[in-house]
Short mmCIF file of C-alpha atoms and ligand atoms in Angstrom, two decimals:
data_model
loop_
_atom_site.label_atom_id
_atom_site.label_comp_id
_atom_site.label_asym_id
_atom_site.label_seq_id
_atom_site.Cartn_x
_atom_site.Cartn_y
_atom_site.Cartn_z
CA MET A 194 -2.38 24.66 2.35
CA THR A 195 -4.67 23.59 5.19
CA SER A 196 -3.11 22.70 8.51
CA HIS A 197 -4.16 19.07 8.04
CA ASP A 198 -2.27 18.90 4.75
CA ASP A 199 0.66 20.64 6.37
CA LEU A 200 0.77 18.07 9.20
CA THR A 201 0.57 15.20 6.72
CA ALA A 202 3.45 16.66 4.71
CA ARG A 203 5.53 17.14 7.85
CA CYS A 204 4.89 13.57 8.94
CA ARG A 205 6.05 12.36 5.53
CA ALA A 206 9.12 14.58 5.91
CA VAL A 207 9.98 12.80 9.17
CA LEU A 208 10.12 9.36 7.56
CA LEU A 209 11.70 10.58 4.33
CA GLY A 210 14.20 12.58 6.38
CA VAL A 211 15.34 9.35 8.01
CA ALA A 212 15.82 7.71 4.62
CA VAL A 213 17.79 10.55 3.03
CA GLY A 214 20.00 10.92 6.11
CA ASP A 215 20.69 7.19 6.11
CA ALA A 216 21.43 7.06 2.38
CA LEU A 217 23.65 10.16 2.44
CA GLY A 218 25.62 9.00 5.47
CA ALA A 219 25.89 5.27 4.84
CA PRO A 220 28.86 5.47 2.45
CA MET A 221 30.69 7.49 5.16
CA GLU A 222 29.98 5.00 7.95
CA PHE A 223 33.11 4.30 10.02
CA MET A 224 35.17 6.99 8.25
CA THR A 225 36.65 9.85 10.26
CA SER A 226 35.75 13.45 9.46
CA GLY A 227 39.33 13.91 8.23
CA GLU A 228 39.06 10.96 5.84
CA ILE A 229 35.77 12.29 4.47
CA ALA A 230 37.24 15.76 3.96
CA ALA A 231 40.28 14.33 2.17
CA LYS A 232 38.15 12.25 -0.17
CA TYR A 233 35.08 14.47 -0.82
CA GLY A 234 35.81 17.93 0.55
CA ARG A 235 32.37 18.48 2.03
CA LEU A 236 30.10 15.60 1.08
CA ASN A 237 26.60 16.73 0.08
CA GLU A 238 25.59 14.28 -2.65
CA MET A 239 24.44 10.67 -2.65
CA VAL A 240 27.65 8.98 -3.74
CA GLY A 241 27.15 5.33 -2.76
CA GLY A 242 30.11 3.06 -2.00
CA GLY A 243 31.54 2.76 1.48
CA TRP A 244 32.19 -0.45 3.36
CA LEU A 245 28.78 -1.83 2.32
CA ARG A 246 29.39 -1.02 -1.39
CA LEU A 247 26.08 0.77 -1.68
CA LYS A 248 24.37 2.18 -4.74
CA PRO A 249 23.91 5.97 -4.58
CA GLY A 250 20.74 6.57 -2.56
CA GLN A 251 20.59 3.07 -1.10
CA VAL A 252 19.31 2.92 2.47
CA THR A 253 20.41 0.54 5.23
CA ASP A 254 19.10 -1.00 8.46
CA ASP A 255 18.20 2.38 9.95
CA THR A 256 15.50 2.97 7.34
CA GLU A 257 14.58 -0.71 7.04
CA MET A 258 13.94 -1.06 10.76
CA THR A 259 11.97 2.20 10.70
CA LEU A 260 9.83 0.65 7.97
CA CYS A 261 9.37 -2.51 10.06
CA LEU A 262 8.13 -0.52 13.03
CA ALA A 263 5.78 1.56 10.86
CA ARG A 264 4.43 -1.56 9.13
CA GLY A 265 3.96 -3.30 12.47
CA ILE A 266 1.83 -0.46 13.87
CA VAL A 267 -0.22 -0.06 10.70
CA THR A 268 -0.72 -3.82 10.20
CA ALA A 269 -1.92 -4.26 13.78
CA GLY A 270 -4.01 -1.09 13.57
CA GLY A 271 -2.40 0.10 16.80
CA TRP A 272 0.10 -0.93 19.43
CA ASP A 273 1.06 -4.59 19.37
CA LEU A 274 4.63 -5.43 20.27
CA ARG A 275 4.51 -8.95 18.85
CA THR A 276 3.46 -7.69 15.42
CA ILE A 277 6.42 -5.30 15.46
CA ALA A 278 8.79 -8.06 16.61
CA HIS A 279 7.40 -10.25 13.83
CA GLU A 280 8.18 -7.53 11.27
CA PHE A 281 11.75 -7.36 12.59
CA ALA A 282 11.99 -11.17 12.31
CA VAL A 283 10.75 -11.16 8.71
CA TRP A 284 13.31 -8.48 7.95
CA LEU A 285 16.18 -10.38 9.64
CA ARG A 286 15.30 -13.52 7.67
CA SER A 287 15.50 -11.49 4.45
CA LYS A 288 19.27 -11.24 5.03
CA PRO A 289 19.54 -7.44 5.21
CA ILE A 290 22.69 -5.71 4.04
CA ASP A 291 23.52 -4.65 7.60
CA VAL A 292 22.26 -5.50 11.11
CA GLY A 293 23.60 -4.21 14.42
CA ASP A 294 24.75 -6.92 16.83
CA THR A 295 22.37 -5.85 19.61
CA CYS A 296 19.44 -5.71 17.20
CA ARG A 297 20.27 -9.15 15.81
CA ARG A 298 20.49 -10.64 19.30
CA GLY A 299 17.18 -9.14 20.39
CA ILE A 300 15.35 -10.25 17.26
CA ARG A 301 16.79 -13.77 17.50
CA ASN A 302 15.67 -13.87 21.11
CA PHE A 303 12.13 -13.24 19.90
CA MET A 304 12.41 -15.73 17.04
CA LEU A 305 13.76 -18.53 19.24
CA LYS A 306 11.94 -17.91 22.52
CA GLY A 307 9.06 -15.58 21.65
CA GLU A 308 10.40 -13.01 24.11
CA THR A 309 9.64 -9.35 23.52
CA GLU A 310 11.99 -7.94 26.15
CA SER A 311 15.75 -8.29 26.10
CA PRO A 312 17.31 -8.57 29.57
CA PRO A 313 18.92 -5.37 30.92
CA ASN A 314 22.51 -5.11 29.78
CA GLN A 315 24.98 -2.36 30.57
CA TRP A 316 26.50 -2.75 27.07
CA ASP A 317 23.20 -2.25 25.23
CA ALA A 318 23.44 1.54 25.10
CA GLY A 319 23.87 1.60 21.34
CA ASN A 320 21.74 3.78 19.07
CA GLY A 321 19.79 0.90 17.48
CA ALA A 322 16.47 1.65 19.17
CA LEU A 323 16.81 5.41 18.71
CA MET A 324 17.50 5.13 14.98
CA ARG A 325 14.12 3.49 14.24
CA MET A 326 11.99 5.63 16.60
CA THR A 327 10.26 8.03 14.21
CA PRO A 328 7.08 6.00 13.46
CA LEU A 329 6.38 6.00 17.20
CA ALA A 330 6.50 9.77 17.36
CA LEU A 331 3.82 9.87 14.65
CA TYR A 332 1.66 7.14 16.14
CA THR A 333 1.66 8.69 19.64
CA LEU A 334 1.27 12.29 18.48
CA GLY A 335 -0.52 14.27 21.17
CA ASP A 336 0.01 11.70 23.93
CA LYS A 337 3.21 12.04 25.97
CA GLU A 338 2.49 9.08 28.21
CA LEU A 339 1.80 6.74 25.34
CA LEU A 340 5.00 7.92 23.65
CA GLN A 341 6.93 7.05 26.80
CA LYS A 342 5.34 3.62 27.20
CA CYS A 343 5.72 2.65 23.53
CA SER A 344 9.29 4.00 23.32
CA ILE A 345 10.40 1.85 26.23
CA GLU A 346 8.53 -1.30 25.19
CA HIS A 347 9.71 -1.06 21.60
CA GLY A 348 13.27 -0.18 22.63
CA HIS A 349 13.50 -3.19 24.93
CA LEU A 350 12.87 -5.59 22.07
CA THR A 351 16.59 -5.14 21.45
CA HIS A 352 18.04 -2.45 23.73
CA ASN A 353 17.27 -2.55 27.44
CA HIS A 354 19.21 0.37 28.83
CA PRO A 355 18.10 3.54 30.64
CA LEU A 356 20.18 5.84 28.41
CA SER A 357 18.63 4.35 25.27
CA ASP A 358 15.15 4.73 26.79
CA ALA A 359 15.77 8.35 27.78
CA ALA A 360 17.20 9.19 24.36
CA CYS A 361 14.23 7.62 22.56
CA ILE A 362 11.67 9.49 24.65
CA CYS A 363 13.44 12.85 24.30
CA TYR A 364 13.86 12.43 20.53
CA GLY A 365 10.22 11.39 20.13
CA ARG A 366 9.06 14.45 22.07
CA MET A 367 11.21 16.77 20.01
CA ILE A 368 9.73 15.38 16.79
CA GLN A 369 6.21 15.78 18.13
CA MET A 370 6.85 19.35 19.24
CA ALA A 371 8.34 20.21 15.85
CA LEU A 372 5.38 18.61 14.05
CA LEU A 373 3.03 20.80 16.04
CA GLY A 374 4.96 23.93 15.15
CA ALA A 375 7.25 24.52 18.15
CA GLU A 376 10.17 26.90 17.82
CA LYS A 377 13.72 25.60 18.02
CA SER A 378 14.15 27.18 21.46
CA ARG A 379 11.45 24.84 22.81
CA LEU A 380 13.15 21.83 21.28
CA ARG A 381 16.37 23.05 22.83
CA ARG A 382 14.74 23.10 26.26
CA GLU A 383 13.74 19.48 25.75
CA ALA A 384 17.34 18.55 24.92
CA ASP A 385 18.60 20.55 27.90
CA ARG A 386 16.13 18.75 30.13
CA LEU A 387 17.56 15.39 29.06
CA ALA A 388 21.10 16.66 29.72
CA ALA A 389 20.04 17.89 33.17
CA GLU A 390 18.65 14.48 34.06
CA TYR A 391 21.46 12.49 32.44
CA PRO A 392 24.56 14.74 32.35
CA SER A 393 26.38 12.42 29.95
CA PHE A 394 24.11 13.82 27.19
CA ARG A 395 25.54 17.36 27.62
CA PHE A 396 26.52 18.54 24.16
CA ASP A 397 27.86 22.05 24.70
CA PRO A 398 30.83 22.01 24.27
CA TYR A 399 30.42 19.26 21.69
CA PRO A 400 32.79 16.36 22.42
CA GLY A 401 33.01 15.52 18.71
CA LEU A 402 32.34 11.80 18.90
CA ALA A 403 29.80 10.30 16.53
CA THR A 404 30.00 6.63 17.44
CA GLY A 405 27.17 4.12 17.76
CA TYR A 406 26.96 4.81 21.51
CA VAL A 407 23.58 6.46 21.98
CA VAL A 408 25.13 9.31 24.01
CA ASP A 409 27.68 10.17 21.31
CA THR A 410 25.00 9.85 18.65
CA LEU A 411 22.51 12.15 20.31
CA GLN A 412 25.16 14.73 21.22
CA THR A 413 26.09 14.86 17.54
CA VAL A 414 22.47 15.22 16.46
CA PHE A 415 21.77 17.95 19.03
CA HIS A 416 24.95 19.84 18.20
CA TYR A 417 24.24 20.03 14.48
CA PHE A 418 20.48 20.44 14.74
CA PHE A 419 20.69 23.47 17.01
CA ARG A 420 23.46 25.22 15.07
CA SER A 421 22.16 24.57 11.52
CA ARG A 422 19.62 26.69 9.66
CA SER A 423 18.23 24.33 7.05
CA PHE A 424 17.41 20.67 6.54
CA GLU A 425 20.30 20.28 4.13
CA GLU A 426 22.79 21.90 6.49
CA CYS A 427 21.65 19.72 9.41
CA VAL A 428 22.07 16.46 7.57
CA THR A 429 25.19 17.39 5.63
CA SER A 430 27.13 18.64 8.63
CA THR A 431 26.13 15.55 10.63
CA VAL A 432 27.23 12.95 8.09
CA ASN A 433 30.49 14.83 7.45
CA GLN A 434 31.30 14.19 11.10
CA GLY A 435 31.78 10.53 10.09
CA GLY A 436 31.60 7.67 12.59
CA ASP A 437 28.15 6.11 12.62
CA ALA A 438 27.25 8.53 9.84
CA ASP A 439 24.22 6.74 8.40
CA THR A 440 22.61 6.49 11.82
CA THR A 441 23.37 10.02 12.99
CA GLY A 442 22.20 11.15 9.53
CA ALA A 443 18.96 9.16 9.82
CA ILE A 444 18.24 10.46 13.31
CA ILE A 445 18.84 14.10 12.52
CA GLY A 446 16.93 13.64 9.25
CA GLY A 447 13.83 12.66 11.23
CA VAL A 448 13.75 15.65 13.54
CA ALA A 449 14.92 18.06 10.83
CA GLY A 450 12.14 16.75 8.58
CA ALA A 451 9.59 17.48 11.29
CA TYR A 452 10.99 20.94 11.90
CA TYR A 453 11.72 22.18 8.36
CA GLY A 454 9.02 20.25 6.48
CA LEU A 455 8.84 18.34 3.23
CA GLU A 456 9.60 21.25 0.92
CA GLU A 457 13.00 21.72 2.56
CA ILE A 458 14.27 18.21 1.80
CA PRO A 459 16.50 18.57 -1.27
CA ARG A 460 14.76 17.08 -4.33
CA ARG A 461 18.05 15.82 -5.69
CA TRP A 462 18.40 13.59 -2.61
CA LEU A 463 14.83 12.30 -2.74
CA LYS A 464 15.23 11.47 -6.44
CA LYS A 465 18.13 9.15 -5.64
CA LEU A 466 16.11 7.02 -3.20
CA ASP A 467 14.44 3.79 -4.28
CA ARG A 468 10.90 4.61 -5.53
CA GLY A 469 9.31 1.72 -3.69
CA CYS A 470 10.87 2.85 -0.42
CA VAL A 471 9.69 6.45 -0.91
CA THR A 472 6.17 5.36 -1.83
CA GLU A 473 5.87 3.12 1.19
CA LEU A 474 7.21 5.75 3.61
CA GLU A 475 4.86 8.35 2.13
CA SER A 476 1.86 6.09 2.50
CA LEU A 477 2.70 4.91 6.03
CA ALA A 478 3.24 8.38 7.52
CA PRO A 479 -0.39 9.62 7.45
CA LYS A 480 -1.67 6.16 8.42
CA LEU A 481 0.45 6.24 11.58
CA VAL A 482 -0.91 9.62 12.58
CA SER A 483 -4.49 8.62 11.84
CA LEU A 484 -4.05 5.65 14.22
CA SER A 485 -2.89 7.93 17.05
CA PRO A 486 -5.25 7.14 19.95
CA GLN A 487 -5.22 10.76 21.10
CA LEU A 488 -6.19 12.19 17.73
CA THR A 489 -8.75 9.46 17.12
CA GLN A 490 -10.38 10.30 20.43
CA SER A 491 -10.46 14.01 19.83
CA ARG A 492 -12.10 13.42 16.43
CA SER A 493 -14.88 11.19 17.77
CA PRO A 494 -15.62 12.02 21.41
CA SER A 495 -18.78 9.89 21.40
CA THR A 496 -16.86 6.63 20.85
CA SER A 497 -14.04 7.41 23.30
CA SER A 498 -16.34 7.27 26.33
CA SER A 499 -17.65 3.79 25.55
MN1 MN B 643 22.80 1.56 8.88
MN1 MN B 644 24.93 2.95 11.37
#
């Protein structure tokens, strides 16, 4: 396989990783790890059910908002916050099966007032911006500063909070490093750097909370990502922690997809996902990377100077 094909496959694995993590975890959302263990032993199949009464393999807002962000970038042919906000608005009007309160408020703020930045709010440190971040990591591949700018602007559509911003940027960087072949120890240094700057993100020892608070969410993702040895182990151990299981599952699925690659995502999980969803994610992933300003420039140096 050429390295270009390998990168394309890894980018697909990022978006598909989000979807399988979401679908595996969603039926466990709001359960405790003890309740999951009592009912399933160790859950590692797409069972459906849960408080949303899902079909096996059905995805939720985590994947749907990821799709909106990816569509927004590809439709605009680059970075345009209003196109992304419009995609979120179309999605909200479609009466999705689940929407976080902070996301709903931010999107309604855009729909009613045309605003693309929610006011700062100390309570907006949920994981709703982090959970939909992966398309940005693909679109800004190779450009740290653009990743930072886009992460913050996109996050503030709904979540205007420094901990959410910091989590989004760190997660995006980790995905980009993994896509470009970095070892886990380098990803670990990135996580440690976040914890040094914002000590609340320290995850060793793991506090064991997997709530929708972005700190708890990312601690859970870090803990299981750095101690697991396969894509399946990463995602399974994360969703069995319970709490915001679809979202922690989606988030770890993205970075684990980048790190382990497409071949490592269990086929039996992919087969349970909706075909239309898989096809769209697979087609959007390489388009996002091909729009990356950094990669576009390096391919055609003559146009970048004009
Ligand atoms: Mn969800
Ligand atoms: Mn959730």
